[in-house]
Coordinates of C-alpha atoms and ligand atoms in Angstrom, one line a residue:
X1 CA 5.3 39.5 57.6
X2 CA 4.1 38.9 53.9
X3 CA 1.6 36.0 53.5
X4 CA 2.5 34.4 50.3
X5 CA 0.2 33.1 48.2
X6 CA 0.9 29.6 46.5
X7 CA -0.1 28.8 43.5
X8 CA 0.0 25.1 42.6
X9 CA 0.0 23.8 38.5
X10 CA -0.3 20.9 37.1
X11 CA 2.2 21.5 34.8
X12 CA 4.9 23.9 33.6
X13 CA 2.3 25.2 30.8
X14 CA -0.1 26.2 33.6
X15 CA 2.6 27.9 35.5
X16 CA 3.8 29.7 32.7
X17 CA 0.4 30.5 31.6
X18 CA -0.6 31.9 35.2
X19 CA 2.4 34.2 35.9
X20 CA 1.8 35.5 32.2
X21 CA -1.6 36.2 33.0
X22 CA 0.0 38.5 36.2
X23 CA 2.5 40.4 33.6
X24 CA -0.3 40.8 30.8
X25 CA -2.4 42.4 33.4
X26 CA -0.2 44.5 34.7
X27 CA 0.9 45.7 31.0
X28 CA -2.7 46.2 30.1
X29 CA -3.0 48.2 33.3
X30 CA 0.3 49.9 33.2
X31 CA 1.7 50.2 30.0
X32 CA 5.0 51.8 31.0
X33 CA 5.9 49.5 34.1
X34 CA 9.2 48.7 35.5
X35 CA 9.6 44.6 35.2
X36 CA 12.7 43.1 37.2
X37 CA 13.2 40.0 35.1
X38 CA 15.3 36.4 35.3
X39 CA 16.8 34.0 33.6
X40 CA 17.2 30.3 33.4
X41 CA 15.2 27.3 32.1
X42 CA 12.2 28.1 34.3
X43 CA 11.0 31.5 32.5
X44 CA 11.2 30.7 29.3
X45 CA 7.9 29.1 28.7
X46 CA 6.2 32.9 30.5
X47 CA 8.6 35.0 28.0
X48 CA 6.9 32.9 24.8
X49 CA 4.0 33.6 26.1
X50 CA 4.4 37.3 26.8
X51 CA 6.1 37.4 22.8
X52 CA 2.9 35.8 21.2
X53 CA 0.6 38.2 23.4
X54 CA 3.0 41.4 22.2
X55 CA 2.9 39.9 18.3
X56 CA -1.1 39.8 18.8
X57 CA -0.9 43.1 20.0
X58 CA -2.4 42.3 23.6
X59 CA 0.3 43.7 25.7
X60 CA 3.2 46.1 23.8
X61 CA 6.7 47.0 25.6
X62 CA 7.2 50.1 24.0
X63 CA 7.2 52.0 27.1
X64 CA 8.5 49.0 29.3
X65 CA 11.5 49.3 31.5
X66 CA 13.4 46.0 32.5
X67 CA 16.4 45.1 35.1
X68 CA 17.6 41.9 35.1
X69 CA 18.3 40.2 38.4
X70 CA 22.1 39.1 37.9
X71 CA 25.2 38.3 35.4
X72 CA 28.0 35.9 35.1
X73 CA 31.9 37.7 35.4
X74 CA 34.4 36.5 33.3
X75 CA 32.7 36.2 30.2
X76 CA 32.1 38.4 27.8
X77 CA 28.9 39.9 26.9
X78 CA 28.4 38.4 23.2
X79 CA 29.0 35.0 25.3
X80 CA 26.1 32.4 24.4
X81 CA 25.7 31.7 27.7
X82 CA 26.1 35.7 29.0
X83 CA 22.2 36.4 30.9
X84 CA 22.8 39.3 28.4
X85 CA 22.9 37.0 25.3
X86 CA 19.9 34.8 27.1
X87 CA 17.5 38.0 27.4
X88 CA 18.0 38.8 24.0
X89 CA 17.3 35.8 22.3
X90 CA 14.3 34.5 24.7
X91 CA 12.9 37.8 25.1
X92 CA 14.2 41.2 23.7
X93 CA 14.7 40.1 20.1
X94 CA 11.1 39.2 19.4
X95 CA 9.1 42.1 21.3
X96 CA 8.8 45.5 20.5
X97 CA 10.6 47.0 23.3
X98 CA 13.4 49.6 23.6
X99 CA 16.6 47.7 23.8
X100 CA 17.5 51.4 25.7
X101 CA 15.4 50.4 28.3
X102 CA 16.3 46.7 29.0
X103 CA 18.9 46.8 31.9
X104 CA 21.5 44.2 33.1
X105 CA 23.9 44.0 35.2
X106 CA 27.7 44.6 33.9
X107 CA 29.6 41.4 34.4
X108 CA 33.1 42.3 32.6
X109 CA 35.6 44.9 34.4
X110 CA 35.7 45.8 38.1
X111 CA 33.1 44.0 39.9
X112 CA 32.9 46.3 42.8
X113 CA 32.3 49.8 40.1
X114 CA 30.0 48.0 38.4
X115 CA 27.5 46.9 41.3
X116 CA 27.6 50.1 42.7
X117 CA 26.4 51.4 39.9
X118 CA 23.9 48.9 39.3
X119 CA 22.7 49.6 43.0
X120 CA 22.6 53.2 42.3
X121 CA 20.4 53.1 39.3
X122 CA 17.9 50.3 40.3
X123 CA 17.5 52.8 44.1
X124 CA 15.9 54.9 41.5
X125 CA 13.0 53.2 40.6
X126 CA 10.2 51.2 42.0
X127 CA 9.9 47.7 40.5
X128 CA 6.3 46.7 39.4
X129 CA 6.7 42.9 39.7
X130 CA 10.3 41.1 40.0
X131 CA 10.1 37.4 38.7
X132 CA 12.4 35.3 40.1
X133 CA 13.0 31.4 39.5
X134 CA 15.2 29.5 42.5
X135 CA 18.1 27.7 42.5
X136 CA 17.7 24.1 44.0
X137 CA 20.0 25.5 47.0
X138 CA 17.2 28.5 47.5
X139 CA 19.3 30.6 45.4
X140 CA 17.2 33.6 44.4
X141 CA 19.4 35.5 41.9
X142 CA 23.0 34.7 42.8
X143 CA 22.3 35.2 46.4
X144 CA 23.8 32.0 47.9
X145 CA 22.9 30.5 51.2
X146 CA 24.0 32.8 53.9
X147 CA 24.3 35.6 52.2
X148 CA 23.1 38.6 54.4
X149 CA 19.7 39.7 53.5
X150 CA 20.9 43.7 53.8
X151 CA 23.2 43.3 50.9
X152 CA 21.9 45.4 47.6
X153 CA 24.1 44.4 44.6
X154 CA 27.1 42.7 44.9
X155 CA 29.6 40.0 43.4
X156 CA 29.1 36.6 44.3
X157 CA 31.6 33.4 44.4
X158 CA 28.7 30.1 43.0
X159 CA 28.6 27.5 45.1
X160 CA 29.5 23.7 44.3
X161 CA 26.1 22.8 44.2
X162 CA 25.2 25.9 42.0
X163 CA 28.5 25.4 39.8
X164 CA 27.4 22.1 39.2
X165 CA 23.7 22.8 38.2
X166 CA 24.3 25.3 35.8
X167 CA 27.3 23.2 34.1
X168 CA 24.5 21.8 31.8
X169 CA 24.8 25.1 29.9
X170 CA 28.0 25.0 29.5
X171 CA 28.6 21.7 27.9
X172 CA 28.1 19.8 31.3
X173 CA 31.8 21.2 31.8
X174 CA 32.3 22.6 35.3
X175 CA 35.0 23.8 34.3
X176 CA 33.9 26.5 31.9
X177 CA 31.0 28.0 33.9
X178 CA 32.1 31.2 35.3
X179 CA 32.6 31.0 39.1
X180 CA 31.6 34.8 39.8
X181 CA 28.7 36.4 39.1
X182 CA 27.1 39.9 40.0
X183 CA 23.8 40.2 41.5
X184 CA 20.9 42.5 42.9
X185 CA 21.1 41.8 46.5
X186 CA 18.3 40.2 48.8
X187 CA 17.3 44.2 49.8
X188 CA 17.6 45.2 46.4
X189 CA 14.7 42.2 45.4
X190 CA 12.1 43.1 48.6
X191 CA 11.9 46.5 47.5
X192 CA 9.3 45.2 44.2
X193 CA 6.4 46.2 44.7
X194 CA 5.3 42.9 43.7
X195 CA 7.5 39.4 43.6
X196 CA 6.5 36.3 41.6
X197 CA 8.6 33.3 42.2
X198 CA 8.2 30.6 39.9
X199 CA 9.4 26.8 39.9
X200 CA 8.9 23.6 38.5
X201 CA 10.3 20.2 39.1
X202 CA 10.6 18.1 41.9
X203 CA 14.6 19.3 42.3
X204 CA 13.1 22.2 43.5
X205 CA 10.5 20.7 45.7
X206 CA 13.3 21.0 49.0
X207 CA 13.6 24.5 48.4
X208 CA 10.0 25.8 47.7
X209 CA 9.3 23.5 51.0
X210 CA 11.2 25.7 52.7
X211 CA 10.1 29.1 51.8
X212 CA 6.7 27.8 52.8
X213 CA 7.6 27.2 56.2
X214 CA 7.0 31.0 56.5
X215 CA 10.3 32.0 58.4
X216 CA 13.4 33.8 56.8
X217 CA 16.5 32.2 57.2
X218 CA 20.0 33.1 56.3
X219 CA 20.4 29.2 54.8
X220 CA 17.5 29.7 52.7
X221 CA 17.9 33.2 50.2
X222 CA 14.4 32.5 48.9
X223 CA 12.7 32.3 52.5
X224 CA 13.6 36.3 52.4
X225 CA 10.2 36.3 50.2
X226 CA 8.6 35.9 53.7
X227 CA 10.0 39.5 55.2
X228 CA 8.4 41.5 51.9
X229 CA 5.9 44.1 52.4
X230 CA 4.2 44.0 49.1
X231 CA 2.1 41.1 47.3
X232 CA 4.1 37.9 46.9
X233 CA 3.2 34.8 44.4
X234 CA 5.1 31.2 44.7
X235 CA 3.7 29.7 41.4
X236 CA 4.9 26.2 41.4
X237 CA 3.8 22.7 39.5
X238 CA 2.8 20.0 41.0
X239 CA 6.2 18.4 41.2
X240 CA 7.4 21.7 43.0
X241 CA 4.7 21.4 45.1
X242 CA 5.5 17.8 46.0
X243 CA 7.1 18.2 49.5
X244 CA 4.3 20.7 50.8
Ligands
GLP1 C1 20.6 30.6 37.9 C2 20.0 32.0 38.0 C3 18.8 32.1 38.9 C4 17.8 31.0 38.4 C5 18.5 29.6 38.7 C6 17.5 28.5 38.3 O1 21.4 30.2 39.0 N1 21.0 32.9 38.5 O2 18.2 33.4 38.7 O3 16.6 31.1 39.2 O4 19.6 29.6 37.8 O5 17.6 28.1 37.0 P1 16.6 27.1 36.3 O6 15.3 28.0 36.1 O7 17.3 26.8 35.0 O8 16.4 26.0 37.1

């Protein structure tokens, strides 16, 4: 069993500012490490900071590799709203990394090619840290509740609840946000060497409540964080932190 260590913020800054300090170290360490990144409102505040340390010259991703955790189906790549398209303008654009080296998975085509082949390369290589944020379900990635914890990377049907939450990127339209999406699987995530979840809010609070309980349970993806091997990092606000 993994003992997870909890860090509680104040604020979003100082959770930002404490998982960056993780990354910059590692870089600084490790300049050619193997990130497993993710997307959503949560990161975006650790990916400014990791683009003002890279324009200071701090930390440089010339020799970084990335995998993002997951993609939407059904929409095309050049989508504004494609994890693809998100990466790229919050992250990729403005640091000097490879753009050869920044993986994602494919979300248009054949579903069941493409996470094969997702699986196949990320079984290759050893993840320095995965980031993860969490949905207020316990979604980590797309994995849903009850979704097996053996899976590697597969398509997923969102939830409702999911559905719903994300709408607010797609004009608060349920309706247009994809109801498919690919994703590393829960097995594909514990094999990091190192997994920092992040989360902020008190719609979150539920779900970080119930990775802390320190049992893995099929209802909860994110309690999986409690069956890792390696280091693990809950890095929360206070808000987040408000059930504990
Ligand atoms: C999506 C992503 C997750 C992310 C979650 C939370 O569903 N697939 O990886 O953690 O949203 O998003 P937010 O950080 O915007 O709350």
């Amino acid at each position: 069993m993994s003992k997870i260590e909890l860090i509680i913020t104040n604020n979003y800054e100082e959770m930002s500012q404490k998982t960056a300090d993780i990354f910059i170290d590692l870089l600084k360490k490790k300049p050619n490490s193997i990130l497993g990144l993710a997307t959503g409102s949560t990161p975006i505040g650790l990916y400014k900071i990791l683009i003002e340390k890279n324009k200071s010259k701090i930390i440089s991703f010339k020799d970084v590799i990335t995998y993002n955790l997951d993609e939407y189906c059904d929409i095309p790549k050049s989508h504004e709203q494609s994890y693809f398209t998100f990466m790229n303008q919050n992250l990729f654009d403005h640091i000097d990394i490879n753009k050869d080296n920044t993986h994602l998975p494919q979300g248009e085509g054949d579903s069941k090619i493409n996470s094969e082949n997702y699986d196949k390369e990320l079984n290759k290589v050893k993840i320095d840290i995965q980031l993860l944020g969490i949905g207020s379900n316990g979604h980590i990635g797309f994995n849903e509740p009850g979704t097996d914890f053996d899976l590697g990377v597969h398509e997923v049907l969102l939830t409702e609840n999911t559905i719903k939450d994300n709408a607010r990127f797609f004009e608060n339209d349920i309706n247009k946000v994809p109801k498919k999406a690919i994703t590393m699987g829960i097995k594909n995530i514990l094999s990091a060497e190192t997994i920092i979840l992040i989360a902020n809010g008190k719609n979150k609070a539920n779900a970080i409540k119930n990775i802390m309980k320190g049992v893995a349970d099929k209802n909860v993806p994110a309690s999986a964080l409690n069956l890792h091997k390696g280091k693990v990092y809950v890095i929360v606000d206070k808000d987040a932190a408000s059930l504990l």
